[in-house]
Amino acid sequence: MINNLFDDRKNIEKIYKNKDVVSKEDKIIIAGPCAIESYEQLLKTAEFVKEKGANVLRGGAYKPRTSPDSFQGLKEEGLRILKAVKEKTGLPVITELMDVRDLKKIYDVADIIQIGSRNMQNFTLLSEVGKQDKPIMLKRGIASTITEWIGAAEYIAKEGNYNIIMCERGIRTYNDYTRNTLDLAAVPIIKKETGLSVVVDPSHGTGVRYLIKPMSLAALACGADGIMVEVHPEPENALSDGMQSLHFDEFDDLINSIANYK
């Protein structure tokens, strides 16, 4: 048993039940491109995923990349595009916060603020988002233990914000076939130990397009409150993570499979 700040909060309402993000009866289906590349690209994707059943749009304006020479995102222009597409489609949006200096800009656009894997232990950033009144998605660190992940969530909760979505996105192991190793056992563990909602990201968890569907279904089977997947109109031309982004027809197939699974 892990002793943590959430021990007395086990009956906390799920994020999609106590916020007007998605309806009570739905799973959280977050979909969209890894990176916002243009208004046309994001709008086309948003309209499609909404039609097929997604209830939250993802899109990165600021992109933390391993190489400084890789596409870093459109930044403020990306946020303007995200806001415009949000207003056009009515979809709630999630985007990543990397730097506390960008908090106000992202707060003004995002319905859910994402803390990425690389910043899971950026304690200053965690404390600042803990002071906000919006849901926070906390992605598991690239090689973090369960205890470390819960500890990071405690930094947010300690400031008063218990509206936290834990996101399992795979951890680095000796496996060299997939991008990461998706730890689905973490889903029931986190739910038991914290009572928080858990979303699984099979796109980053595997980095392999054909694995996203089976791992999404597996995530829901083991109790995940939702999934977050990358979808792009032309994955082969994507500026970020094209190999793990679903084509439109593949996303359609995924949603149909989830419906049949229910």
mmCIF file of C-alpha atoms in Angstrom:
data_model
loop_
_atom_site.group_PDB
_atom_site.id
_atom_site.type_symbol
_atom_site.label_atom_id
_atom_site.label_comp_id
_atom_site.label_asym_id
_atom_site.label_seq_id
_atom_site.Cartn_x
_atom_site.Cartn_y
_atom_site.Cartn_z
ATOM 1 C CA MET A 1 0.000 0.000 0.000
ATOM 2 C CA ILE A 2 1.344 3.390 -0.989
ATOM 3 C CA ASN A 3 0.767 6.107 1.596
ATOM 4 C CA ASN A 4 -0.064 9.307 -0.210
ATOM 5 C CA LEU A 5 -2.039 12.517 -0.113
ATOM 6 C CA PHE A 6 -4.963 10.850 -1.884
ATOM 7 C CA ASP A 7 -5.666 8.223 0.796
ATOM 8 C CA ASP A 8 -8.634 10.206 2.105
ATOM 9 C CA ARG A 9 -9.865 11.140 -1.357
ATOM 10 C CA LYS A 10 -10.642 7.717 -2.794
ATOM 11 C CA ASN A 11 -14.226 8.694 -3.611
ATOM 12 C CA ILE A 12 -13.220 11.752 -5.593
ATOM 13 C CA GLU A 13 -15.467 12.276 -8.625
ATOM 14 C CA LYS A 14 -14.016 11.343 -11.996
ATOM 15 C CA ILE A 15 -12.885 14.233 -14.150
ATOM 16 C CA TYR A 16 -15.608 13.701 -16.734
ATOM 17 C CA LYS A 17 -18.284 13.642 -14.027
ATOM 18 C CA ASN A 18 -17.510 16.849 -12.210
ATOM 19 C CA LYS A 19 -16.512 19.068 -15.093
ATOM 20 C CA ASP A 20 -18.290 20.066 -18.269
ATOM 21 C CA VAL A 21 -15.646 18.418 -20.417
ATOM 22 C CA VAL A 22 -17.554 15.331 -21.499
ATOM 23 C CA SER A 23 -20.802 13.721 -20.401
ATOM 24 C CA LYS A 24 -21.105 11.264 -17.550
ATOM 25 C CA GLU A 25 -21.851 8.248 -19.682
ATOM 26 C CA ASP A 26 -18.915 8.692 -22.045
ATOM 27 C CA LYS A 27 -15.344 7.573 -21.909
ATOM 28 C CA ILE A 28 -12.835 10.330 -22.529
ATOM 29 C CA ILE A 29 -11.783 10.085 -26.172
ATOM 30 C CA ILE A 30 -9.029 12.617 -26.806
ATOM 31 C CA ALA A 31 -7.877 12.784 -30.413
ATOM 32 C CA GLY A 32 -5.991 15.086 -32.721
ATOM 33 C CA PRO A 33 -2.562 15.760 -34.178
ATOM 34 C CA CYS A 34 0.617 15.649 -32.166
ATOM 35 C CA ALA A 35 1.454 19.158 -33.371
ATOM 36 C CA ILE A 36 -0.666 21.974 -34.736
ATOM 37 C CA GLU A 37 0.693 22.670 -38.214
ATOM 38 C CA SER A 38 -1.957 24.972 -39.707
ATOM 39 C CA TYR A 39 -5.545 26.081 -39.209
ATOM 40 C CA GLU A 40 -6.696 23.896 -42.093
ATOM 41 C CA GLN A 41 -4.927 20.808 -40.739
ATOM 42 C CA LEU A 42 -6.325 21.194 -37.231
ATOM 43 C CA LEU A 43 -9.859 22.090 -38.325
ATOM 44 C CA LYS A 44 -10.078 19.172 -40.744
ATOM 45 C CA THR A 45 -8.909 16.789 -38.033
ATOM 46 C CA ALA A 46 -11.148 18.294 -35.354
ATOM 47 C CA GLU A 47 -14.283 18.092 -37.476
ATOM 48 C CA PHE A 48 -13.545 14.488 -38.375
ATOM 49 C CA VAL A 49 -12.751 13.207 -34.885
ATOM 50 C CA LYS A 50 -15.767 15.018 -33.445
ATOM 51 C CA GLU A 51 -18.046 13.443 -36.032
ATOM 52 C CA LYS A 52 -16.664 10.012 -35.164
ATOM 53 C CA GLY A 53 -17.089 10.391 -31.414
ATOM 54 C CA ALA A 54 -14.089 12.163 -29.892
ATOM 55 C CA ASN A 55 -15.071 14.528 -27.112
ATOM 56 C CA VAL A 56 -11.764 16.344 -26.533
ATOM 57 C CA LEU A 57 -9.364 17.728 -29.165
ATOM 58 C CA ARG A 58 -5.625 17.486 -28.627
ATOM 59 C CA GLY A 59 -3.091 19.653 -30.394
ATOM 60 C CA GLY A 60 0.401 20.734 -29.421
ATOM 61 C CA ALA A 61 1.349 24.396 -29.810
ATOM 62 C CA TYR A 62 4.608 24.047 -27.873
ATOM 63 C CA LYS A 63 6.473 20.846 -28.665
ATOM 64 C CA PRO A 64 9.266 19.440 -26.465
ATOM 65 C CA ARG A 65 11.470 17.475 -28.865
ATOM 66 C CA THR A 66 14.547 15.381 -28.250
ATOM 67 C CA SER A 67 16.491 17.231 -30.934
ATOM 68 C CA PRO A 68 16.563 21.051 -31.007
ATOM 69 C CA ASP A 69 16.515 20.793 -34.789
ATOM 70 C CA SER A 70 13.105 19.082 -34.806
ATOM 71 C CA PHE A 71 9.855 21.006 -35.256
ATOM 72 C CA GLN A 72 9.207 22.882 -32.021
ATOM 73 C CA GLY A 73 5.591 23.841 -32.684
ATOM 74 C CA LEU A 74 3.921 27.057 -33.820
ATOM 75 C CA LYS A 75 3.836 28.332 -30.236
ATOM 76 C CA GLU A 76 1.580 31.418 -29.863
ATOM 77 C CA GLU A 77 0.315 31.078 -33.424
ATOM 78 C CA GLY A 78 -0.558 27.482 -32.583
ATOM 79 C CA LEU A 79 -2.580 28.648 -29.582
ATOM 80 C CA ARG A 80 -4.461 31.125 -31.768
ATOM 81 C CA ILE A 81 -5.289 28.317 -34.194
ATOM 82 C CA LEU A 82 -6.347 26.031 -31.349
ATOM 83 C CA LYS A 83 -8.648 28.707 -29.951
ATOM 84 C CA ALA A 84 -10.206 29.356 -33.371
ATOM 85 C CA VAL A 85 -10.825 25.655 -33.989
ATOM 86 C CA LYS A 86 -12.261 25.246 -30.496
ATOM 87 C CA GLU A 87 -14.729 28.048 -31.177
ATOM 88 C CA LYS A 88 -15.581 26.668 -34.613
ATOM 89 C CA THR A 89 -16.223 23.070 -33.514
ATOM 90 C CA GLY A 90 -17.273 23.437 -29.898
ATOM 91 C CA LEU A 91 -14.795 20.741 -28.839
ATOM 92 C CA PRO A 92 -12.995 21.167 -25.510
ATOM 93 C CA VAL A 93 -9.227 21.223 -26.032
ATOM 94 C CA ILE A 94 -6.102 19.997 -24.308
ATOM 95 C CA THR A 95 -2.594 21.264 -24.966
ATOM 96 C CA GLU A 96 0.766 20.960 -23.246
ATOM 97 C CA LEU A 97 2.290 23.486 -20.888
ATOM 98 C CA MET A 98 6.093 23.350 -20.864
ATOM 99 C CA ASP A 99 7.075 26.602 -19.181
ATOM 100 C CA VAL A 100 5.430 28.438 -16.298
ATOM 101 C CA ARG A 101 5.933 31.663 -18.254
ATOM 102 C CA ASP A 102 3.370 30.415 -20.785
ATOM 103 C CA LEU A 103 0.767 29.471 -18.179
ATOM 104 C CA LYS A 104 -1.590 32.408 -18.699
ATOM 105 C CA LYS A 105 -1.559 32.065 -22.488
ATOM 106 C CA ILE A 106 -2.382 28.372 -22.290
ATOM 107 C CA TYR A 107 -4.887 28.825 -19.458
ATOM 108 C CA ASP A 108 -6.853 31.224 -21.647
ATOM 109 C CA VAL A 109 -7.268 28.588 -24.389
ATOM 110 C CA ALA A 110 -7.094 25.104 -22.866
ATOM 111 C CA ASP A 111 -9.940 23.304 -21.134
ATOM 112 C CA ILE A 112 -7.420 20.761 -19.834
ATOM 113 C CA ILE A 113 -3.763 21.641 -19.224
ATOM 114 C CA GLN A 114 -1.314 18.854 -20.023
ATOM 115 C CA ILE A 115 1.960 18.334 -18.189
ATOM 116 C CA GLY A 116 4.113 16.187 -20.436
ATOM 117 C CA SER A 117 6.343 13.265 -19.583
ATOM 118 C CA ARG A 118 9.520 15.344 -19.643
ATOM 119 C CA ASN A 119 8.061 17.743 -17.063
ATOM 120 C CA MET A 120 6.515 15.222 -14.691
ATOM 121 C CA GLN A 121 9.036 16.181 -12.030
ATOM 122 C CA ASN A 122 9.222 19.879 -12.830
ATOM 123 C CA PHE A 123 8.027 20.666 -9.328
ATOM 124 C CA THR A 124 7.777 24.428 -9.812
ATOM 125 C CA LEU A 125 5.513 23.870 -12.809
ATOM 126 C CA LEU A 126 3.423 21.293 -10.924
ATOM 127 C CA SER A 127 2.902 23.653 -8.009
ATOM 128 C CA GLU A 128 1.789 26.453 -10.306
ATOM 129 C CA VAL A 129 -0.799 24.364 -12.152
ATOM 130 C CA GLY A 130 -1.970 23.163 -8.754
ATOM 131 C CA LYS A 131 -3.117 26.716 -8.081
ATOM 132 C CA GLN A 132 -5.317 26.742 -11.197
ATOM 133 C CA ASP A 133 -9.003 25.864 -11.409
ATOM 134 C CA LYS A 134 -8.776 23.727 -14.543
ATOM 135 C CA PRO A 135 -8.234 19.978 -14.937
ATOM 136 C CA ILE A 136 -4.592 18.934 -15.215
ATOM 137 C CA MET A 137 -3.469 15.902 -17.190
ATOM 138 C CA LEU A 138 -0.254 14.543 -15.703
ATOM 139 C CA LYS A 139 1.655 12.228 -18.022
ATOM 140 C CA ARG A 140 3.877 9.598 -16.496
ATOM 141 C CA GLY A 141 7.587 10.330 -16.727
ATOM 142 C CA ILE A 142 9.619 8.493 -19.319
ATOM 143 C CA ALA A 143 11.116 6.102 -16.732
ATOM 144 C CA SER A 144 9.161 6.942 -13.603
ATOM 145 C CA THR A 145 7.960 4.527 -10.983
ATOM 146 C CA ILE A 146 4.357 4.467 -9.772
ATOM 147 C CA THR A 147 5.434 6.085 -6.497
ATOM 148 C CA GLU A 148 7.244 8.906 -8.300
ATOM 149 C CA TRP A 149 4.217 9.515 -10.526
ATOM 150 C CA ILE A 150 1.864 9.717 -7.549
ATOM 151 C CA GLY A 151 4.339 12.009 -5.812
ATOM 152 C CA ALA A 152 4.226 14.357 -8.794
ATOM 153 C CA ALA A 153 0.426 14.397 -8.610
ATOM 154 C CA GLU A 154 0.689 15.286 -4.935
ATOM 155 C CA TYR A 155 2.586 18.460 -5.839
ATOM 156 C CA ILE A 156 -0.490 19.529 -7.823
ATOM 157 C CA ALA A 157 -3.019 18.413 -5.230
ATOM 158 C CA LYS A 158 -1.125 20.006 -2.348
ATOM 159 C CA GLU A 159 -1.878 23.416 -3.883
ATOM 160 C CA GLY A 160 -5.606 22.608 -3.841
ATOM 161 C CA ASN A 161 -6.303 21.193 -7.309
ATOM 162 C CA TYR A 162 -7.455 17.574 -7.123
ATOM 163 C CA ASN A 163 -8.835 17.737 -10.661
ATOM 164 C CA ILE A 164 -6.035 15.566 -12.006
ATOM 165 C CA ILE A 165 -6.108 13.075 -14.867
ATOM 166 C CA MET A 166 -3.256 10.595 -14.727
ATOM 167 C CA CYS A 167 -2.016 9.582 -18.178
ATOM 168 C CA GLU A 168 -0.131 6.322 -18.694
ATOM 169 C CA ARG A 169 1.979 6.827 -21.831
ATOM 170 C CA GLY A 170 4.542 4.083 -21.541
ATOM 171 C CA ILE A 171 7.924 3.922 -19.878
ATOM 172 C CA ARG A 172 11.390 3.232 -21.243
ATOM 173 C CA THR A 173 12.586 -0.355 -20.840
ATOM 174 C CA TYR A 174 15.017 -2.688 -22.628
ATOM 175 C CA ASN A 175 12.373 -3.340 -25.305
ATOM 176 C CA ASP A 176 13.525 -1.937 -28.653
ATOM 177 C CA TYR A 177 10.521 -2.846 -30.827
ATOM 178 C CA THR A 178 8.127 -0.210 -29.526
ATOM 179 C CA ARG A 179 8.848 3.389 -28.647
ATOM 180 C CA ASN A 180 8.018 2.695 -24.993
ATOM 181 C CA THR A 181 6.556 -0.130 -22.935
ATOM 182 C CA LEU A 182 2.909 0.533 -22.165
ATOM 183 C CA ASP A 183 2.334 -0.345 -18.514
ATOM 184 C CA LEU A 184 -1.379 -1.163 -18.378
ATOM 185 C CA ALA A 185 -1.066 -2.578 -14.874
ATOM 186 C CA ALA A 186 -0.597 1.033 -13.806
ATOM 187 C CA VAL A 187 -4.241 1.770 -14.635
ATOM 188 C CA PRO A 188 -5.904 -0.251 -11.841
ATOM 189 C CA ILE A 189 -3.017 0.535 -9.477
ATOM 190 C CA ILE A 190 -3.404 4.307 -9.867
ATOM 191 C CA LYS A 191 -7.194 4.097 -9.578
ATOM 192 C CA LYS A 192 -6.889 2.034 -6.400
ATOM 193 C CA GLU A 193 -4.173 4.144 -4.808
ATOM 194 C CA THR A 194 -5.452 7.629 -5.691
ATOM 195 C CA GLY A 195 -9.045 7.453 -6.885
ATOM 196 C CA LEU A 196 -8.042 9.718 -9.779
ATOM 197 C CA SER A 197 -9.095 9.261 -13.392
ATOM 198 C CA VAL A 198 -6.646 7.466 -15.675
ATOM 199 C CA VAL A 199 -6.293 7.950 -19.425
ATOM 200 C CA VAL A 200 -3.999 5.814 -21.585
ATOM 201 C CA ASP A 201 -1.978 7.163 -24.512
ATOM 202 C CA PRO A 202 -1.202 4.187 -26.779
ATOM 203 C CA SER A 203 0.290 6.452 -29.451
ATOM 204 C CA HIS A 204 3.302 7.385 -27.313
ATOM 205 C CA GLY A 205 3.023 4.126 -25.406
ATOM 206 C CA THR A 206 3.881 2.105 -28.487
ATOM 207 C CA GLY A 207 4.961 4.475 -31.256
ATOM 208 C CA VAL A 208 3.625 1.876 -33.688
ATOM 209 C CA ARG A 209 0.448 2.634 -35.616
ATOM 210 C CA TYR A 210 -0.943 -0.877 -35.842
ATOM 211 C CA LEU A 211 -0.656 -1.355 -32.071
ATOM 212 C CA ILE A 212 -2.828 1.634 -31.173
ATOM 213 C CA LYS A 213 -6.155 -0.124 -31.677
ATOM 214 C CA PRO A 214 -5.420 -3.283 -29.639
ATOM 215 C CA MET A 215 -3.765 -1.291 -26.874
ATOM 216 C CA SER A 216 -6.706 1.139 -26.749
ATOM 217 C CA LEU A 217 -9.121 -1.732 -26.295
ATOM 218 C CA ALA A 218 -6.843 -3.305 -23.706
ATOM 219 C CA ALA A 219 -6.661 0.003 -21.823
ATOM 220 C CA LEU A 220 -10.439 0.249 -21.626
ATOM 221 C CA ALA A 221 -10.690 -3.403 -20.643
ATOM 222 C CA CYS A 222 -8.450 -2.851 -17.618
ATOM 223 C CA GLY A 223 -10.455 0.123 -16.407
ATOM 224 C CA ALA A 224 -9.057 3.243 -18.087
ATOM 225 C CA ASP A 225 -11.429 6.200 -18.099
ATOM 226 C CA GLY A 226 -10.397 7.038 -21.638
ATOM 227 C CA ILE A 227 -7.706 7.116 -24.282
ATOM 228 C CA MET A 228 -5.676 9.783 -26.045
ATOM 229 C CA VAL A 229 -4.614 9.031 -29.609
ATOM 230 C CA GLU A 230 -2.859 10.969 -32.338
ATOM 231 C CA VAL A 231 -4.775 11.466 -35.582
ATOM 232 C CA HIS A 232 -3.542 13.307 -38.677
ATOM 233 C CA PRO A 233 -4.991 13.881 -42.176
ATOM 234 C CA GLU A 234 -1.669 12.818 -43.732
ATOM 235 C CA PRO A 235 0.531 11.028 -41.193
ATOM 236 C CA GLU A 236 3.235 10.462 -43.799
ATOM 237 C CA ASN A 237 3.659 14.255 -44.031
ATOM 238 C CA ALA A 238 3.265 15.060 -40.329
ATOM 239 C CA LEU A 239 5.861 17.360 -38.792
ATOM 240 C CA SER A 240 5.810 15.340 -35.571
ATOM 241 C CA ASP A 241 5.127 11.674 -34.708
ATOM 242 C CA GLY A 242 3.709 10.655 -38.067
ATOM 243 C CA MET A 243 4.616 6.992 -37.558
ATOM 244 C CA GLN A 244 2.304 6.740 -34.560
ATOM 245 C CA SER A 245 -0.528 8.891 -35.905
ATOM 246 C CA LEU A 246 -3.712 7.261 -37.160
ATOM 247 C CA HIS A 247 -5.152 7.919 -40.608
ATOM 248 C CA PHE A 248 -8.775 9.020 -40.576
ATOM 249 C CA ASP A 249 -10.056 5.595 -41.627
ATOM 250 C CA GLU A 250 -8.012 3.956 -38.861
ATOM 251 C CA PHE A 251 -9.511 6.271 -36.262
ATOM 252 C CA ASP A 252 -12.969 5.482 -37.600
ATOM 253 C CA ASP A 253 -12.212 1.781 -37.222
ATOM 254 C CA LEU A 254 -10.939 2.336 -33.674
ATOM 255 C CA ILE A 255 -14.114 4.149 -32.620
ATOM 256 C CA ASN A 256 -16.289 1.432 -34.170
ATOM 257 C CA SER A 257 -14.293 -1.203 -32.313
ATOM 258 C CA ILE A 258 -14.729 0.655 -29.028
ATOM 259 C CA ALA A 259 -18.469 0.881 -29.635
ATOM 260 C CA ASN A 260 -18.664 -2.841 -30.336
ATOM 261 C CA TYR A 261 -16.524 -3.553 -27.281
ATOM 262 C CA LYS A 262 -19.028 -1.762 -25.039
#
